[in-house]
Amino acid sequence: MTENSTGSGEPSRTLALLWGEPTEAPRRKGPARSVTVPQVVDAALLLADEQGLAAVTMRAVAEKVGVSAMSVYTYVPGKPELLDLMVDTCYFRMTRKPWGRLGWRKRLVAVADANRELLSGHPWLTEVAALSRPPLGPGVMAKYEHELAAFDDTGLSEVDIDAGLAYLLGFVQSHCRSAHDAARSTTDTAMSDAEWWGANQAVLARVFDAEAYPRAVRIGSAAGEAQGSAWAADHAWKFGLARTLDGLAALIGDDASA
Amino acid sequence: MTENSTGSGEPSRTLALLWGEPTEAPRRKGPARSVTVPQVVDAALLLADEQGLAAVTMRAVAEKVGVSAMSVYTYVPGKPELLDLMVDTCYFRMTRKPWGRLGWRKRLVAVADANRELLSGHPWLTEVAALSRPPLGPGVMAKYEHELAAFDDTGLSEVDIDAGLAYLLGFVQSHCRSAHDAARSTTDTAMSDAEWWGANQAVLARVFDAEAYPRAVRIGSAAGEAQGSAWAADHAWKFGLARTLDGLAALIGDDASA
DNA sequence: GCCGTACACCGTACAATGTACAACGTAAAT
DNA sequence: ATTTACGTTGTACATTGTACGGTGTACGGC
C-alpha cells in the first residue's frame, strides 16, 4: 500500500461490489453474515466525515460495525476497494433535479455548486477522488449522466462536452482542495493566521529582501489583508467560477445566458 | 503523522531552514556535521523523482546520504519540514527568463507551460504542494514574484492578479494531477486500457442498463475512443488552457493578444 | 594541557497501519 | 452423520515516523 489511491485490485470483483452483487445466490453454506456491505461503507463514511480520512482504518471500521478487523475483508477485498465504495456512495446520494428550462450557464453553475457542496460535506473526497478513470459504479454513472445533460443545448461536440465537464469539475475540485487544507492548516495547528504571521515575521524580517520581491510583497499583503481568510475562499470561488464559465462561453457562443 | 501534508512544526525553525540558516554561527562545539542540509534534500528529491513519493522514507533518505536514520533529524526537524524543503527547492530551480515584450496571453501560456513541465518532472509535487499557504522559502517567493510579473500590463487590481494567478496555477495542478494518476493507473496495474476495459465489460454488460445512461454511453465511448490515452492528456491540456485564458481574457479585456 | 559541555551520531524501541495465515465454528448438502 | 464451504477471529509480520538514551568528539575556559 503506497497511498490513498482509489481503484486497485481485481476489477470485476470491485465492479460486482459497486453494483450490489446481482449474482448473489441468496443462500450460502456457512454461518449468516453479521453485517452488510453498505453498513461497512457507512461506518467508513461516518469516520471520514467526522474525523478525516486518516481515521478510516480497517480496525476502526471493524469496531464501528462490531466485527473483528479481519472480518471486514470478507465484505471488501481491501482498503482501496472500500475507498471506491465510499466515493461511489457519496456520488450516488447527491440530489439530482431535472434540468428543466434553465440556460446552460445556470445549469453549469448548478453543477459547480452541487459539487462544491459535496466536497464541503466530505472534504476527504478531494484527497481520494480521481477525476480520471473513477470507479465505474452506479453513483459515478448517475452523476456523469446527469452532469452531461447540463450541456444538452450547448451545441458542443461529444468530445468537447466531455472535456468541458472535466474542466469544470477540475476547477471545483482544485478550489475545494485548497479551501479545505487552508481551513485545516488554521485548525489543527491551533494557530490563527495572525499568530502564524507574527511568529514568522521576526525571521522573515531578518532574512527577507523586500526589494527583491516588490510584487510579491505588495500583492501578497494586499490579497492577505483584503481577505479575512474565511472570506477568501468565497472570493476565490466567485472569481474562479466566473472565469470558468466565461472560458466555456467563449467556446459555446453566448446566445441566451442570464 | 496523518498525511503527506506540508507545513507543520515550529514555523520559525522551518523558515530558518528554508532560507539557509543565515544565523549560522560558523563554528560549533561538537564534531563536524558529516553531510549538509542540501545533500539531504537532494537525496530525498532523487528518491521522489525516481521512485515516487512513497519511496521517500526517513530511512531511505538516511541511507542515501550515508548516515543512520535518526541522524537525519539533526538536519531536519521531521518529515513535513523535509517535504517543505523539497518543494521550495524545486521551485527555486525553475528557470525564470525575464518577460520582455510579450503580451499577457503569451506570458500566461509560458507560466502554465513552465508549471506543467515542473509537475511532469516531479509528479509527486501534485500530491504534496499546497496552493494555499505554501512554505515561505526563497523558491516560493521567487516563483511567486516572477509569475506575478506576468500580469504586469493586464490592468488588473492587485487582488484580481493574485486570484488570477491562483486560478491559472490551480488549473495546471489539477490537470497534472489527473494526467499523472491516469498514467500511473495504467502503469502500475500492468494492465492496458484495452485489457482493463475487456476485464470489466463482462460484468458491466450484465449489470449495466445502457438505456438509463444514454449520454454517458455515447459521450463516454466517444471520448474514450477518440483519445489514445496518451493523446488524451494533451487534448485536455490544450482544451483547458484555452478555456482558462479565455476566461481571464473576459476579465482583462483583450486588447493585444496573439 | 586539561576538562566540562554542547552537540552529532546511532541503536533500540514503540505505536500504528494493512493484511497474510491458519485455526475454529457453523450450517447447508450429501 | 459426515462432508464441505464459508464467516469469524487472534496472531503475526513488515513498514512507517520518531522518542529516548547512550556514546564519542571537539571546542571554550581554566
Coordinates of C-alpha atoms in Angstrom, one line a residue, chain B residues 66-203:
Chain B
G66 CA 25.2 7.7 4.3
V67 CA 24.1 8.3 7.8
S68 CA 21.8 6.5 10.2
A69 CA 18.1 7.1 10.1
M70 CA 18.0 9.1 13.3
S71 CA 20.8 11.4 12.2
V72 CA 18.6 12.9 9.6
Y73 CA 16.7 14.5 12.4
T74 CA 19.7 16.6 13.3
Y75 CA 19.4 18.3 9.9
V76 CA 15.6 18.5 9.6
P77 CA 13.0 18.6 12.3
G78 CA 10.9 16.0 10.7
K79 CA 9.4 14.7 7.6
P80 CA 6.9 17.5 6.9
E81 CA 9.7 20.0 7.0
L82 CA 11.7 17.9 4.6
L83 CA 8.8 18.0 2.2
D84 CA 8.7 21.7 2.5
L85 CA 12.3 21.9 1.6
M86 CA 11.9 19.7 -1.3
V87 CA 9.0 21.8 -2.7
D88 CA 10.8 25.0 -2.2
T89 CA 14.0 23.6 -3.8
C90 CA 12.1 22.5 -6.9
Y91 CA 10.5 26.0 -7.2
F92 CA 13.8 27.6 -6.7
R93 CA 15.5 25.7 -9.5
M94 CA 12.9 26.6 -12.2
T95 CA 14.3 28.7 -14.9
R96 CA 12.9 32.2 -15.0
K97 CA 13.5 34.3 -18.1
P98 CA 12.6 37.9 -18.0
W99 CA 9.3 38.6 -19.7
G100 CA 10.5 41.1 -22.3
R101 CA 7.8 42.4 -24.6
L102 CA 5.4 39.5 -24.8
G103 CA 1.7 40.2 -24.5
W104 CA -0.1 39.0 -21.4
R105 CA -1.6 36.0 -23.1
K106 CA 1.8 34.6 -24.2
R107 CA 3.1 35.3 -20.8
L108 CA 0.4 33.3 -19.1
V109 CA 0.9 30.5 -21.5
A110 CA 4.6 30.5 -20.6
V111 CA 3.7 30.4 -16.9
A112 CA 1.3 27.5 -17.5
D113 CA 3.9 25.6 -19.6
A114 CA 6.6 26.1 -17.1
N115 CA 4.4 24.7 -14.3
R116 CA 3.3 21.8 -16.4
E117 CA 6.9 21.0 -17.1
L118 CA 7.7 21.2 -13.4
L119 CA 4.9 18.9 -12.4
S120 CA 5.8 16.4 -15.2
G121 CA 9.3 16.2 -14.0
H122 CA 8.3 15.9 -10.4
P123 CA 4.9 14.2 -10.3
W124 CA 4.9 13.9 -6.6
L125 CA 4.6 17.6 -6.3
T126 CA 0.9 17.3 -7.2
E127 CA 0.4 15.2 -4.1
V128 CA 2.3 17.5 -1.8
A129 CA 2.2 21.1 -2.9
A130 CA -0.5 23.2 -1.4
L131 CA -1.7 26.1 -3.4
S132 CA -2.7 27.9 -0.3
R133 CA -0.2 28.9 2.4
P134 CA 2.9 27.3 0.9
P135 CA 6.2 27.2 2.7
L136 CA 7.6 30.8 2.5
G137 CA 11.0 29.9 1.2
P138 CA 13.2 31.6 -1.4
G139 CA 11.9 29.3 -4.1
V140 CA 8.3 30.0 -3.4
M141 CA 9.0 33.7 -3.2
A142 CA 11.0 33.9 -6.4
K143 CA 8.4 31.9 -8.3
Y144 CA 5.5 34.0 -7.0
E145 CA 7.3 37.2 -7.9
H146 CA 8.1 36.1 -11.3
E147 CA 4.7 34.8 -12.1
L148 CA 3.0 37.9 -10.7
A149 CA 5.1 39.9 -13.2
A150 CA 3.4 38.1 -16.0
F151 CA 0.3 40.1 -15.1
D152 CA 2.1 43.4 -15.2
D153 CA 0.4 45.0 -18.1
T154 CA -3.1 43.5 -17.6
G155 CA -4.5 46.4 -15.7
L156 CA -6.0 44.1 -13.1
S157 CA -6.3 45.1 -9.5
E158 CA -3.9 43.6 -7.0
V159 CA -6.5 41.3 -5.6
D160 CA -7.5 40.1 -9.0
I161 CA -3.9 39.5 -10.0
D162 CA -3.5 37.2 -7.0
A163 CA -6.7 35.5 -7.7
G164 CA -6.0 35.1 -11.4
L165 CA -2.6 33.6 -10.8
A166 CA -4.0 31.2 -8.3
Y167 CA -6.7 30.3 -10.8
L168 CA -4.2 29.6 -13.5
L169 CA -2.0 27.5 -11.3
G170 CA -5.0 25.7 -10.0
F171 CA -5.8 24.5 -13.5
V172 CA -2.3 23.4 -14.1
Q173 CA -2.1 21.5 -10.9
S174 CA -5.4 19.9 -11.3
H175 CA -4.6 18.8 -14.9
C176 CA -1.2 17.4 -14.0
R177 CA -2.6 15.5 -11.1
S178 CA -5.2 13.9 -13.3
A179 CA -2.7 13.1 -16.0
H180 CA -0.2 11.8 -13.5
D181 CA -2.5 9.3 -11.8
A182 CA -4.1 8.3 -15.1
A183 CA -0.6 7.4 -16.3
R184 CA 0.1 5.6 -13.0
S185 CA -3.1 3.6 -13.1
T186 CA -2.1 2.2 -16.5
T187 CA 1.4 1.6 -15.4
D188 CA 1.4 0.0 -12.0
T189 CA -1.5 -2.3 -12.6
A190 CA 0.4 -3.7 -15.6
M191 CA -3.0 -3.6 -17.4
S192 CA -3.5 -1.6 -20.5
D193 CA -6.7 0.4 -21.1
A194 CA -7.9 -2.3 -23.5
E195 CA -7.3 -5.1 -21.1
W196 CA -9.0 -3.2 -18.3
W197 CA -12.0 -2.5 -20.4
G198 CA -12.2 -6.1 -21.5
A199 CA -12.0 -7.4 -18.0
N200 CA -14.8 -5.2 -16.9
Q201 CA -17.0 -5.5 -20.0
A202 CA -18.5 -8.8 -18.9
V203 CA -19.6 -7.5 -15.6

